[in-house]
PDB file of C-alpha atoms in Angstrom:
ATOM      1  CA  MET A 291      47.986  46.846  20.805  1.00 52.00           C
ATOM      2  CA  ALA A 292      46.167  45.653  23.915  1.00 53.00           C
ATOM      3  CA  ALA A 293      47.904  42.864  25.809  1.00 53.00           C
ATOM      4  CA  GLU A 294      46.239  39.436  25.756  1.00 56.00           C
ATOM      5  CA  LEU A 295      45.339  37.945  29.110  1.00 52.00           C
ATOM      6  CA  PRO A 296      45.907  34.271  29.866  1.00 55.00           C
ATOM      7  CA  ASP A 297      42.800  32.094  29.463  1.00 53.00           C
ATOM      8  CA  ASP A 298      42.936  31.343  33.179  1.00 53.00           C
ATOM      9  CA  PHE A 299      41.730  34.894  33.795  1.00 56.00           C
ATOM     10  CA  LYS A 300      38.648  34.662  31.545  1.00 59.00           C
ATOM     11  CA  CYS A 301      35.298  33.255  32.680  1.00 61.00           C
ATOM     12  CA  PRO A 302      33.922  30.985  29.915  1.00 60.00           C
ATOM     13  CA  PHE A 303      30.368  32.135  30.719  1.00 58.00           C
ATOM     14  CA  SER A 304      30.513  35.913  31.129  1.00 60.00           C
ATOM     15  CA  LEU A 305      33.966  36.460  29.544  1.00 62.00           C
ATOM     16  CA  GLU A 306      34.804  38.515  32.627  1.00 61.00           C
ATOM     17  CA  ILE A 307      38.260  38.549  34.126  1.00 57.00           C
ATOM     18  CA  MET A 308      38.785  36.029  36.899  1.00 56.00           C
ATOM     19  CA  ALA A 309      40.961  36.394  39.955  1.00 51.00           C
ATOM     20  CA  ASP A 310      42.118  32.993  41.081  1.00 48.00           C
ATOM     21  CA  PRO A 311      39.518  31.597  41.629  1.00 47.00           C
ATOM     22  CA  LEU A 312      36.812  34.210  42.271  1.00 46.00           C
ATOM     23  CA  ILE A 313      34.995  36.193  39.575  1.00 46.00           C
ATOM     24  CA  LEU A 314      35.114  39.893  40.286  1.00 45.00           C
ATOM     25  CA  PHE A 315      32.083  42.140  40.085  1.00 46.00           C
ATOM     26  CA  THR A 316      31.494  43.743  36.686  1.00 48.00           C
ATOM     27  CA  TYR A 317      32.760  47.152  37.723  1.00 48.00           C
ATOM     28  CA  HIS A 318      35.833  45.518  39.286  1.00 50.00           C
ATOM     29  CA  THR A 319      36.449  43.831  35.969  1.00 51.00           C
ATOM     30  CA  PHE A 320      36.214  47.148  34.160  1.00 49.00           C
ATOM     31  CA  ASP A 321      38.708  48.620  36.582  1.00 52.00           C
ATOM     32  CA  ARG A 322      41.077  45.747  35.998  1.00 53.00           C
ATOM     33  CA  TRP A 323      40.829  46.161  32.239  1.00 50.00           C
ATOM     34  CA  LEU A 324      41.864  49.746  32.705  1.00 52.00           C
ATOM     35  CA  ASP A 325      44.677  48.813  35.081  1.00 53.00           C
ATOM     36  CA  VAL A 326      46.252  46.282  32.738  1.00 51.00           C
ATOM     37  CA  GLY A 327      45.517  48.273  29.601  1.00 53.00           C
ATOM     38  CA  THR A 328      43.164  45.768  27.993  1.00 50.00           C
ATOM     39  CA  ALA A 329      39.912  47.752  27.893  1.00 49.00           C
ATOM     40  CA  PRO A 330      38.616  47.696  24.289  1.00 50.00           C
ATOM     41  CA  ALA A 331      38.393  51.055  22.612  1.00 48.00           C
ATOM     42  CA  GLN A 332      34.729  50.582  21.731  1.00 48.00           C
ATOM     43  CA  LEU A 333      33.643  50.158  25.370  1.00 49.00           C
ATOM     44  CA  PRO A 334      31.704  53.142  26.689  1.00 52.00           C
ATOM     45  CA  ASN A 335      33.075  55.208  29.469  1.00 55.00           C
ATOM     46  CA  ARG A 336      32.696  53.766  32.892  1.00 53.00           C
ATOM     47  CA  PRO A 337      29.180  54.521  34.162  1.00 55.00           C
ATOM     48  CA  SER A 338      28.800  56.602  37.271  1.00 59.00           C
ATOM     49  CA  LEU A 339      28.382  54.112  40.028  1.00 61.00           C
ATOM     50  CA  PRO A 340      28.671  54.341  43.770  1.00 68.00           C
ATOM     51  CA  PRO A 341      32.053  53.351  45.121  1.00 69.00           C
ATOM     52  CA  PRO A 342      32.341  49.587  45.072  1.00 67.00           C
ATOM     53  CA  PRO A 343      32.718  47.684  48.308  1.00 68.00           C
ATOM     54  CA  PRO A 344      36.156  46.416  49.180  1.00 64.00           C
ATOM     55  CA  PRO A 345      37.034  43.369  47.097  1.00 61.00           C
ATOM     56  CA  PRO A 346      36.585  40.085  48.929  1.00 57.00           C
ATOM     57  CA  SER A 347      39.565  38.194  50.117  1.00 52.00           C
ATOM     58  CA  ILE A 348      40.880  35.833  47.482  1.00 52.00           C
ATOM     59  CA  ILE A 349      41.074  32.303  48.785  1.00 47.00           C
ATOM     60  CA  PRO A 350      43.409  30.033  46.756  1.00 51.00           C
ATOM     61  CA  ASN A 351      40.993  27.274  45.829  1.00 56.00           C
ATOM     62  CA  HIS A 352      41.297  25.758  42.349  1.00 59.00           C
ATOM     63  CA  ALA A 353      38.201  23.526  42.578  1.00 59.00           C
ATOM     64  CA  PRO A 354      35.690  26.083  41.178  1.00 60.00           C
ATOM     65  CA  ARG A 355      37.939  26.928  38.251  1.00 59.00           C
ATOM     66  CA  ASN A 356      38.568  23.259  37.479  1.00 61.00           C
ATOM     67  CA  LEU A 357      34.828  22.595  37.595  1.00 57.00           C
ATOM     68  CA  ILE A 358      34.156  25.379  35.100  1.00 55.00           C
ATOM     69  CA  SER A 359      36.991  24.220  32.865  1.00 56.00           C
ATOM     70  CA  ASN A 360      35.711  20.647  32.860  1.00 56.00           C
ATOM     71  CA  PHE A 361      32.190  21.835  32.058  1.00 51.00           C
ATOM     72  CA  THR A 362      33.349  23.820  29.059  1.00 50.00           C
ATOM     73  CA  LEU A 363      35.202  20.769  27.743  1.00 50.00           C
ATOM     74  CA  LEU A 364      31.990  18.736  27.421  1.00 52.00           C
ATOM     75  CA  SER A 365      31.467  17.529  23.876  1.00 57.00           C
ATOM     76  CA  ILE A 366      28.138  18.841  22.568  1.00 61.00           C
ATOM     77  CA  PRO A 367      27.004  16.793  19.543  1.00 65.00           C
ATOM     78  CA  LYS A 368      26.605  18.587  16.255  1.00 67.00           C
ATOM     79  CA  PRO A 369      23.211  18.566  14.473  1.00 71.00           C
ATOM     80  CA  SER A 370      24.585  16.179  11.859  1.00 72.00           C
ATOM     81  CA  GLN A 371      25.630  13.765  14.619  1.00 71.00           C
ATOM     82  CA  LEU A 372      22.147  13.922  16.164  1.00 72.00           C
ATOM     83  CA  ILE A 373      20.560  13.128  12.800  1.00 76.00           C
ATOM     84  CA  GLN A 374      22.863  10.134  12.334  1.00 77.00           C
ATOM     85  CA  GLN A 375      22.053   8.851  15.839  1.00 77.00           C
ATOM     86  CA  LYS A 376      18.305   9.228  15.249  1.00 74.00           C
ATOM     87  CA  LYS A 377      18.664   7.329  11.966  1.00 76.00           C
ATOM     88  CA  LYS A 378      20.476   4.491  13.760  1.00 75.00           C
ATOM     89  CA  ASN A 379      17.730   4.370  16.399  1.00 76.00           C
ATOM     90  CA  TRP A 380      15.032   4.008  13.733  1.00 75.00           C
ATOM     91  CA  GLU A 381      17.037   1.318  11.973  1.00 72.00           C
ATOM     92  CA  SER A 382      17.206  -0.595  15.261  1.00 68.00           C
ATOM     93  CA  VAL A 383      13.428  -0.329  15.716  1.00 66.00           C
ATOM     94  CA  LEU A 384      12.741  -1.521  12.164  1.00 67.00           C
ATOM     95  CA  ASP A 385      15.174  -4.403  12.586  1.00 63.00           C
ATOM     96  CA  LEU A 386      13.409  -5.408  15.806  1.00 61.00           C
ATOM     97  CA  LEU A 387      10.043  -5.418  14.031  1.00 61.00           C
ATOM     98  CA  GLU A 388      11.387  -7.470  11.126  1.00 60.00           C
ATOM     99  CA  HIS A 389      13.295  -9.871  13.397  1.00 55.00           C
ATOM    100  CA  PRO A 390      11.352 -10.046  16.685  1.00 56.00           C
ATOM    101  CA  PRO A 391      13.048 -11.494  19.773  1.00 55.00           C
ATOM    102  CA  ALA A 392      12.834 -15.254  20.088  1.00 50.00           C
ATOM    103  CA  MET A 393      10.927 -17.064  22.784  1.00 53.00           C
ATOM    104  CA  ALA A 394      12.643 -17.632  26.106  1.00 46.00           C
ATOM    105  CA  GLY A 395      14.706 -20.787  25.828  1.00 42.00           C
ATOM    106  CA  GLY A 396      15.024 -20.434  22.052  1.00 43.00           C
ATOM    107  CA  GLY A 397      12.127 -22.772  21.213  1.00 55.00           C
ATOM    108  CA  ASP A 398       8.969 -22.030  19.243  1.00 83.00           C
ATOM    109  CA  GLU A 399       5.558 -21.906  20.909  1.00 92.00           C
ATOM    110  CA  LEU A 400       2.913 -24.156  19.349  1.00 96.00           C
ATOM    111  CA  ILE A 401      -0.588 -22.676  19.286  1.00 98.00           C
ATOM    112  CA  PHE A 402      -3.707 -24.686  18.490  1.00 98.00           C
ATOM    113  CA  VAL A 403      -6.461 -22.543  16.942  1.00 98.00           C
ATOM    114  CA  TYR A 404     -10.006 -23.807  16.502  1.00 98.00           C
ATOM    115  CA  GLY A 405     -12.123 -20.728  15.688  1.00 97.00           C
ATOM    116  CA  THR A 406     -11.860 -17.444  13.815  1.00 97.00           C
ATOM    117  CA  LEU A 407      -8.049 -17.599  13.625  1.00 97.00           C
ATOM    118  CA  LYS A 408      -8.213 -20.542  11.220  1.00 98.00           C
ATOM    119  CA  ARG A 409      -7.625 -20.102   7.510  1.00 97.00           C
ATOM    120  CA  GLY A 410     -10.669 -18.738   5.720  1.00 95.00           C
ATOM    121  CA  PHE A 411     -12.063 -17.068   8.858  1.00 96.00           C
ATOM    122  CA  TYR A 412     -12.203 -13.418   9.823  1.00 94.00           C
ATOM    123  CA  ASN A 413      -9.283 -13.126  12.282  1.00 96.00           C
ATOM    124  CA  HIS A 414      -6.836 -15.221  10.265  1.00 97.00           C
ATOM    125  CA  SER A 415      -5.375 -11.974   8.883  1.00 96.00           C
ATOM    126  CA  LEU A 416      -3.485 -11.570  12.168  1.00 96.00           C
ATOM    127  CA  LEU A 417      -1.677 -14.878  11.655  1.00 97.00           C
ATOM    128  CA  GLU A 418      -1.045 -13.951   8.026  1.00 96.00           C
ATOM    129  CA  ASP A 419       0.749 -10.802   9.213  1.00 95.00           C
ATOM    130  CA  LEU A 420       2.898 -12.835  11.598  1.00 94.00           C
ATOM    131  CA  ILE A 421       3.698 -15.403   8.905  1.00 95.00           C
ATOM    132  CA  ARG A 422       4.695 -12.613   6.518  1.00 94.00           C
ATOM    133  CA  THR A 423       7.266 -11.284   9.005  1.00 91.00           C
ATOM    134  CA  GLY A 424       8.584 -14.736   9.895  1.00 90.00           C
ATOM    135  CA  ALA A 425       7.129 -14.622  13.417  1.00 92.00           C
ATOM    136  CA  ALA A 426       4.744 -17.539  12.805  1.00 94.00           C
ATOM    137  CA  ALA A 427       4.420 -20.602  10.574  1.00 95.00           C
ATOM    138  CA  TYR A 428       1.580 -22.938   9.683  1.00 96.00           C
ATOM    139  CA  ILE A 429       2.243 -26.518  10.832  1.00 96.00           C
ATOM    140  CA  GLY A 430      -0.894 -28.323   9.712  1.00 96.00           C
ATOM    141  CA  SER A 431      -4.330 -29.599  10.674  1.00 97.00           C
ATOM    142  CA  CYS A 432      -4.633 -31.396  13.988  1.00 97.00           C
ATOM    143  CA  THR A 433      -7.090 -32.685  16.582  1.00 98.00           C
ATOM    144  CA  THR A 434      -7.074 -32.512  20.361  1.00 98.00           C
ATOM    145  CA  VAL A 435      -5.970 -35.767  21.981  1.00 98.00           C
ATOM    146  CA  GLU A 436      -8.665 -35.464  24.640  1.00 98.00           C
ATOM    147  CA  ALA A 437     -12.293 -34.487  24.236  1.00 98.00           C
ATOM    148  CA  PHE A 438     -13.218 -30.910  25.167  1.00 98.00           C
ATOM    149  CA  PRO A 439     -16.471 -28.946  24.995  1.00 98.00           C
ATOM    150  CA  LEU A 440     -16.535 -26.599  21.989  1.00 98.00           C
ATOM    151  CA  VAL A 441     -19.527 -24.272  22.048  1.00 98.00           C
ATOM    152  CA  CYS A 442     -20.682 -21.130  20.277  1.00 96.00           C
ATOM    153  CA  GLY A 443     -21.543 -18.108  22.442  1.00 95.00           C
ATOM    154  CA  PRO A 444     -22.903 -14.622  21.773  1.00 94.00           C
ATOM    155  CA  HIS A 445     -21.932 -12.910  18.505  1.00 93.00           C
ATOM    156  CA  GLY A 446     -21.067 -16.301  17.013  1.00 94.00           C
ATOM    157  CA  ILE A 447     -17.833 -16.500  19.029  1.00 96.00           C
ATOM    158  CA  PRO A 448     -16.466 -20.039  19.620  1.00 97.00           C
ATOM    159  CA  TYR A 449     -15.212 -21.178  23.013  1.00 98.00           C
ATOM    160  CA  LEU A 450     -13.191 -24.212  23.989  1.00 98.00           C
ATOM    161  CA  VAL A 451     -14.030 -25.084  27.596  1.00 98.00           C
ATOM    162  CA  ASN A 452     -11.390 -26.576  29.877  1.00 98.00           C
ATOM    163  CA  LEU A 453     -13.362 -29.667  30.920  1.00 98.00           C
ATOM    164  CA  PRO A 454     -11.258 -32.583  29.620  1.00 97.00           C
ATOM    165  CA  GLY A 455     -13.323 -35.672  28.877  1.00 96.00           C
ATOM    166  CA  SER A 456     -16.519 -33.751  28.108  1.00 97.00           C
ATOM    167  CA  GLY A 457     -17.644 -32.965  24.585  1.00 96.00           C
ATOM    168  CA  LEU A 458     -15.727 -34.224  21.559  1.00 98.00           C
ATOM    169  CA  ARG A 459     -12.208 -34.208  20.186  1.00 98.00           C
ATOM    170  CA  VAL A 460     -11.871 -30.863  18.466  1.00 98.00           C
ATOM    171  CA  ARG A 461     -10.363 -30.263  15.028  1.00 98.00           C
ATOM    172  CA  GLY A 462      -8.311 -27.178  14.306  1.00 98.00           C
ATOM    173  CA  GLU A 463      -4.964 -25.901  13.026  1.00 98.00           C
ATOM    174  CA  LEU A 464      -1.494 -25.806  14.554  1.00 98.00           C
ATOM    175  CA  TYR A 465       0.900 -22.862  14.253  1.00 97.00           C
ATOM    176  CA  SER A 466       4.367 -22.210  15.605  1.00 96.00           C
ATOM    177  CA  LEU A 467       5.221 -18.769  16.945  1.00 94.00           C
ATOM    178  CA  SER A 468       8.867 -17.795  17.124  1.00 86.00           C
ATOM    179  CA  SER A 469       8.569 -14.444  18.911  1.00 78.00           C
ATOM    180  CA  ILE A 470       7.181 -12.996  22.106  1.00 86.00           C
ATOM    181  CA  HIS A 471       5.738 -10.176  20.016  1.00 86.00           C
ATOM    182  CA  GLY A 472       3.561 -12.580  18.006  1.00 90.00           C
ATOM    183  CA  LEU A 473       2.257 -14.322  21.098  1.00 93.00           C
ATOM    184  CA  ALA A 474       1.432 -10.961  22.680  1.00 93.00           C
ATOM    185  CA  ARG A 475      -0.664 -10.020  19.650  1.00 94.00           C
ATOM    186  CA  LEU A 476      -2.679 -13.222  19.940  1.00 96.00           C
ATOM    187  CA  ASP A 477      -3.130 -12.662  23.679  1.00 96.00           C
ATOM    188  CA  GLU A 478      -4.442  -9.178  22.956  1.00 95.00           C
ATOM    189  CA  LEU A 479      -6.915 -10.422  20.348  1.00 95.00           C
ATOM    190  CA  GLU A 480      -8.220 -13.097  22.706  1.00 96.00           C
ATOM    191  CA  GLY A 481      -8.529 -10.672  25.631  1.00 95.00           C
ATOM    192  CA  VAL A 482      -6.330 -12.682  27.998  1.00 96.00           C
ATOM    193  CA  LYS A 483      -5.710  -9.718  30.316  1.00 95.00           C
ATOM    194  CA  ARG A 484      -9.392  -8.751  30.192  1.00 94.00           C
ATOM    195  CA  GLY A 485     -10.666 -12.110  31.407  1.00 95.00           C
ATOM    196  CA  HIS A 486     -12.080 -13.326  28.071  1.00 96.00           C
ATOM    197  CA  TYR A 487      -9.849 -16.332  27.386  1.00 98.00           C
ATOM    198  CA  GLU A 488      -7.043 -18.228  29.088  1.00 98.00           C
ATOM    199  CA  ARG A 489      -4.042 -19.646  27.222  1.00 98.00           C
ATOM    200  CA  LEU A 490      -3.612 -23.175  28.588  1.00 98.00           C
ATOM    201  CA  PRO A 491      -1.684 -26.337  27.616  1.00 98.00           C
ATOM    202  CA  VAL A 492      -3.358 -28.845  25.318  1.00 98.00           C
ATOM    203  CA  ALA A 493      -2.096 -32.026  23.649  1.00 98.00           C
ATOM    204  CA  VAL A 494      -2.852 -32.344  19.939  1.00 98.00           C
ATOM    205  CA  ALA A 495      -2.345 -35.042  17.335  1.00 97.00           C
ATOM    206  CA  GLU A 496      -1.020 -34.153  13.904  1.00 92.00           C
ATOM    207  CA  GLY A 497      -1.555 -37.426  12.103  1.00 87.00           C
ATOM    208  CA  GLU A 498       0.290 -39.948  14.252  1.00 88.00           C
ATOM    209  CA  LYS A 499       2.482 -37.305  15.900  1.00 92.00           C
ATOM    210  CA  LEU A 500       1.535 -36.055  19.351  1.00 96.00           C
ATOM    211  CA  LYS A 501       2.541 -32.513  20.226  1.00 96.00           C
ATOM    212  CA  ASP A 502       2.261 -30.296  23.267  1.00 97.00           C
ATOM    213  CA  ALA A 503       0.702 -26.965  22.399  1.00 97.00           C
ATOM    214  CA  GLU A 504      -1.399 -24.216  23.923  1.00 98.00           C
ATOM    215  CA  ALA A 505      -4.919 -23.079  23.109  1.00 98.00           C
ATOM    216  CA  TYR A 506      -7.229 -20.266  24.124  1.00 98.00           C
ATOM    217  CA  PHE A 507      -9.916 -21.616  26.456  1.00 98.00           C
ATOM    218  CA  ALA A 508     -12.971 -19.771  27.751  1.00 97.00           C
ATOM    219  CA  HIS A 509     -12.061 -18.083  31.029  1.00 97.00           C
ATOM    220  CA  MET A 510     -12.698 -20.224  34.079  1.00 96.00           C
ATOM    221  CA  GLU A 511     -15.134 -17.623  35.452  1.00 96.00           C
ATOM    222  CA  PHE A 512     -17.751 -18.516  32.853  1.00 96.00           C
ATOM    223  CA  GLY A 513     -16.480 -21.531  30.864  1.00 96.00           C
ATOM    224  CA  GLU A 514     -18.456 -24.249  32.634  1.00 97.00           C
ATOM    225  CA  LYS A 515     -21.572 -22.049  32.822  1.00 96.00           C
ATOM    226  CA  LEU A 516     -21.330 -21.559  29.071  1.00 96.00           C
ATOM    227  CA  TRP A 517     -21.109 -25.325  28.587  1.00 97.00           C
ATOM    228  CA  LYS A 518     -24.253 -25.871  30.653  1.00 96.00           C
ATOM    229  CA  ARG A 519     -26.010 -22.986  28.879  1.00 95.00           C
ATOM    230  CA  CYS A 520     -25.480 -24.835  25.593  1.00 95.00           C
ATOM    231  CA  GLY A 521     -27.056 -27.992  27.021  1.00 95.00           C
ATOM    232  CA  GLU A 522     -23.682 -29.726  27.356  1.00 96.00           C
ATOM    233  CA  VAL A 523     -23.753 -30.443  23.644  1.00 96.00           C
ATOM    234  CA  GLY A 524     -20.416 -29.724  22.009  1.00 96.00           C
ATOM    235  CA  LEU A 525     -19.055 -29.342  18.504  1.00 97.00           C
ATOM    236  CA  SER A 526     -16.180 -31.191  16.910  1.00 97.00           C
ATOM    237  CA  GLU A 527     -15.323 -28.263  14.649  1.00 98.00           C
ATOM    238  CA  TYR A 528     -16.108 -24.579  14.178  1.00 97.00           C
ATOM    239  CA  GLY A 529     -17.167 -24.666  10.547  1.00 95.00           C
ATOM    240  CA  VAL A 530     -17.935 -22.188   7.791  1.00 93.00           C
ATOM    241  CA  ASP A 531     -21.664 -22.023   8.556  1.00 94.00           C
ATOM    242  CA  LEU A 532     -20.991 -21.027  12.152  1.00 94.00           C
ATOM    243  CA  GLY A 533     -18.320 -18.612  10.977  1.00 92.00           C
ATOM    244  CA  LYS A 534     -20.974 -16.683   9.037  1.00 93.00           C
ATOM    245  CA  LYS A 535     -22.681 -15.882  12.349  1.00 93.00           C
ATOM    246  CA  TYR A 536     -19.559 -14.228  13.728  1.00 94.00           C
ATOM    247  CA  VAL A 537     -20.068 -10.534  14.497  1.00 92.00           C
ATOM    248  CA  ARG A 538     -16.965  -8.403  14.122  1.00 90.00           C
ATOM    249  CA  ARG A 539     -15.888  -6.430  17.168  1.00 86.00           C
ATOM    250  CA  GLU A 540     -16.539  -3.075  15.506  1.00 88.00           C
ATOM    251  CA  ASP A 541     -20.111  -4.146  14.677  1.00 89.00           C
ATOM    252  CA  ARG A 542     -21.071  -5.142  18.220  1.00 89.00           C
ATOM    253  CA  PRO A 543     -23.050  -2.879  20.579  1.00 86.00           C
ATOM    254  CA  THR A 544     -20.844  -0.439  22.442  1.00 85.00           C
ATOM    255  CA  ASP A 545     -23.107   0.219  25.437  1.00 84.00           C
ATOM    256  CA  HIS A 546     -22.025  -2.977  27.226  1.00 81.00           C
ATOM    257  CA  SER A 547     -18.882  -5.075  27.475  1.00 89.00           C
ATOM    258  CA  PHE A 548     -17.821  -8.479  26.192  1.00 90.00           C
ATOM    259  CA  ILE A 549     -18.255  -9.968  29.678  1.00 92.00           C
ATOM    260  CA  ASP A 550     -21.720  -8.393  29.961  1.00 93.00           C
ATOM    261  CA  ASP A 551     -22.710 -10.163  26.745  1.00 93.00           C
ATOM    262  CA  ILE A 552     -21.475 -13.495  28.117  1.00 94.00           C
ATOM    263  CA  HIS A 553     -23.430 -13.184  31.364  1.00 93.00           C
ATOM    264  CA  LYS A 554     -26.550 -12.053  29.518  1.00 93.00           C
ATOM    265  CA  PHE A 555     -26.240 -15.051  27.187  1.00 94.00           C
ATOM    266  CA  ILE A 556     -25.923 -17.422  30.165  1.00 93.00           C
ATOM    267  CA  LEU A 557     -28.840 -15.869  32.067  1.00 92.00           C
ATOM    268  CA  GLU A 558     -31.119 -16.051  29.035  1.00 86.00           C
ATOM    269  CA  GLY A 559     -30.482 -19.784  28.864  1.00 72.00           C
ATOM    270  CA  ASN A 560     -31.187 -20.275  32.558  1.00 68.00           C
ATOM    271  CA  SER A 561     -34.508 -18.439  32.510  1.00 59.00           C
ATOM    272  CA  SER A 562     -37.345 -20.860  31.767  1.00 50.00           C
ATOM    273  CA  PRO A 563     -40.421 -19.661  29.852  1.00 49.00           C
ATOM    274  CA  SER A 564     -43.458 -18.948  31.995  1.00 42.00           C
ATOM    275  CA  SER A 565     -46.241 -21.490  31.702  1.00 33.00           C
TER     276      SER A 565
END
């Protein structure tokens, strides 16, 4: 029976015999098998090769062998372990969606809505989704403490203009949002990053209670121009009749942008008919 060599003499990659610490060339290995009597019977005869060069000097350095040994000891996860980890990752994602992170500071954000986000209007479905997941809650009807211009622009879209003292006190609805995720969805709908609206502080009255909230105002780049375009005549409420004039985003022309529509609407109001 062939003698077993210590593991220290076997390379974990090529299974060749190792001299401490250098790996010998393949034909050297074959020679060593023959020398120590460990060449398997099924191995073919040694091929005819030119005489090998003299073996290199063996330098006693254990670092390479330790490195190889440590590498082979790495724990490679089994497929079943990978499946379990992937399942845990998905459970974490689903839990995050069902229980979104709270607002910074732990408090809820109060949002005053006055247009298509109100109950009975087209975009209220977004708030319904947030309420269903516990990320939002309806507080009640309320009115702005100060007067603000509320006007209707192109596509029947309402705009609150940040000109306190102009216009009328505006009626709307108050909601609390308990997650950053919910607020981000509202910001996306209102085009905050695209220069459509700005989310700004506003004081509202719910009965006799005064509350600090935020509302989506027309962007400062065109808000005042929009107010003048409408003859500086404001609304106290965006009602059902005006809501019927609202054009859904998917039904609007696609050859120009939201901002283009605003500027066109303003310019049409500024152009006087020729006499």
